[in-house]
Amino acid sequence: MKTLRPELEALSDNALMVKVRDGDVDKLGLLFERYKRPLYGFFYGMNKDAELSEDLVQNVFVRILKYRYLFRGDGDFRTWMFHIARNVNHDHFRKNKINAKDSLESWEERLGSTENRSTQFQAEEEMQLLSMAMDQLPDDKREILLLSKYQEKKYKEIGEMLGCTESAVKVKVFRALQELKEVYRKLEAKY
Amino acid sequence: MNRFDMNTMKRDLIEKFRAGLLTQAEQHMLESMIEKEEITLEELSLENLQDKLIAIEPPVPSMDLDHKFYAMLAMQRKSTSSLNWWSQFKIPTLVPRFGLAAATLLIGLAVGYFLRPTSDGAEMSKLSEEVTSLKEMMMLSLLEKESATDRLKAVSLTQDMDQASQKVTAALIQTLNHDDNVNVRLAALDALHPYVKDSSIRQELIRSIAQQRSPLVQVALAELMVAIQEKSSVKELKKLLDDKKTPRDVKKKIEQSIDVLI
């Protein structure tokens, strides 16, 4: 990770993106440092493919650069960025017509491997099961929960991104959590 | 529905939800109440589940992502700077620049035209006239000098004048006819060459032929008459042929000149 000067760290996302838009492309590095992990988390949560997720994060920043002139500066940068991230994700799967590997099988494979047990599943069992449950959700429900996680429950902003009202987002989140809870219970009974 | 009934229904829905016993109609009602913010996710114990989900640490990408990103950024910076350089020559950039340059030039020319120093031009021509006048005065005064060199200088001064005045040409003819020095007379004849188109000067030159005693001047005048094809000079040239004092070589030259003129 690059070392950043404190005065640059203090700049808001929007102020940085405005600088990028106006030609100071180096400032994109600061935004990258701030958001590479949430973006990677979002993509990895969607496809469970580390290499692909890194490529998709890269694609998001390529698009941010490409369409930087469209950033007006009056909206929230994070919302704009996740909007691009959603499009990148949808475009990738539409183009390649491949779905993420069956999540349950994937998890079972990993559970069966002692190596994975020791490296990847060091978190608490509850968190492991929750992650497994997430992977079994349909794409739209997993997406709304990931957006809610990385957008810090800003339902209004998520609504802008999805083209629906804040109340409608709450209902979508409810349905996703309801199904997550159900899957979690089943997994809990199984393992 | 009063508040009591509402609360009862809400509690009933929450309990059924927790037990996983909601009918389809009750599910719709629950969703409707969530939409209207009459029931929160917290009340359904879902907020807790969501917080747990949020608490899961996001995975960490490898350093490859950093490398790829900063390589892409470097490329972009390079292409942006080269783009800026080339953009100086792009047609959409050049057109307004040329337009501006042309407009500036035209404005400059117009301003220059309207602010041109008209009085200066008049002053310059006045000054030029004064200089010519001074030269004439100098020439006329030098012609009065005893020294042949001074008189030669006076004659040569007329060569610097664009257009000598009548006073000057008259002085040159006077010098041609009466100066004691042959060289001065020859110089005066040379100085009169540019004015031979003037008929009065040509007449003066013809009259001068008979007045010359120097063979050199006689021959020079005969050659000039041939050069300007002045046939009316034949009569005067014949006078020189009849004159016994005219040297034989000069007579020969004059005869040749008369032959050419006739």
Short mmCIF file of N, CA and C in Angstrom, two decimals, chain A residues 8 12 14 17 43-44 53 57 63 70 76-77 81 90 102 108 118 122 141 146 159 173 187:
data_model
loop_
_atom_site.label_atom_id
_atom_site.label_comp_id
_atom_site.label_asym_id
_atom_site.label_seq_id
_atom_site.Cartn_x
_atom_site.Cartn_y
_atom_site.Cartn_z
N LEU A 8 -3.53 14.85 1.96
CA LEU A 8 -4.26 14.22 0.85
C LEU A 8 -5.29 13.22 1.39
N SER A 12 -11.86 14.77 0.66
CA SER A 12 -13.04 13.92 0.50
C SER A 12 -12.97 13.16 -0.82
N ASN A 14 -15.17 12.99 -3.07
CA ASN A 14 -15.65 13.84 -4.16
C ASN A 14 -14.59 14.83 -4.62
N MET A 17 -12.09 12.98 -6.65
CA MET A 17 -12.61 12.59 -7.97
C MET A 17 -12.74 13.80 -8.89
N PHE A 43 -16.97 -7.93 -5.25
CA PHE A 43 -16.85 -8.86 -6.38
C PHE A 43 -16.61 -10.29 -5.90
N TYR A 44 -15.76 -10.40 -4.90
CA TYR A 44 -15.46 -11.75 -4.41
C TYR A 44 -16.71 -12.37 -3.79
N SER A 53 -12.01 -11.36 -9.48
CA SER A 53 -12.42 -10.20 -8.69
C SER A 53 -11.40 -9.08 -8.81
N VAL A 57 -12.08 -5.35 -10.26
CA VAL A 57 -11.74 -4.11 -9.53
C VAL A 57 -10.97 -3.19 -10.47
N ARG A 63 -12.88 2.14 -15.90
CA ARG A 63 -14.11 2.86 -16.30
C ARG A 63 -14.22 4.22 -15.63
N LEU A 70 -17.91 12.41 -16.67
CA LEU A 70 -19.34 12.32 -16.32
C LEU A 70 -19.58 12.58 -14.83
N ASP A 76 -22.71 11.32 -4.49
CA ASP A 76 -21.76 10.62 -3.63
C ASP A 76 -20.85 9.74 -4.49
N PHE A 77 -19.53 9.91 -4.31
CA PHE A 77 -18.58 9.17 -5.14
C PHE A 77 -18.75 7.66 -4.95
N MET A 81 -19.33 4.95 -7.75
CA MET A 81 -18.35 3.89 -7.98
C MET A 81 -19.01 2.50 -7.91
N HIS A 90 -22.18 -7.12 -14.03
CA HIS A 90 -23.22 -7.62 -14.93
C HIS A 90 -22.67 -7.82 -16.34
N ASP A 102 -20.92 -23.22 -8.62
CA ASP A 102 -21.97 -23.51 -7.66
C ASP A 102 -21.45 -23.33 -6.23
N GLU A 108 -18.40 -26.88 -0.04
CA GLU A 108 -18.20 -28.27 0.43
C GLU A 108 -16.79 -28.75 0.10
N SER A 118 -7.39 -24.85 7.49
CA SER A 118 -6.40 -24.17 8.31
C SER A 118 -6.14 -22.73 7.84
N GLN A 122 -10.45 -19.59 9.47
CA GLN A 122 -9.95 -19.36 10.81
C GLN A 122 -10.88 -18.45 11.59
N LYS A 141 -30.19 -11.22 -4.49
CA LYS A 141 -30.27 -11.08 -3.03
C LYS A 141 -28.87 -10.92 -2.43
N LEU A 146 -24.61 -7.37 -0.22
CA LEU A 146 -23.23 -6.88 -0.35
C LEU A 146 -23.20 -5.36 -0.51
N GLY A 159 -30.85 2.82 -3.39
CA GLY A 159 -32.07 3.00 -4.18
C GLY A 159 -31.77 3.76 -5.47
N VAL A 173 -33.92 -5.80 1.07
CA VAL A 173 -32.96 -6.24 2.09
C VAL A 173 -33.63 -7.23 3.03
N LEU A 187 -27.86 -24.85 7.06
CA LEU A 187 -26.42 -25.16 7.12
C LEU A 187 -26.01 -25.51 8.54
#
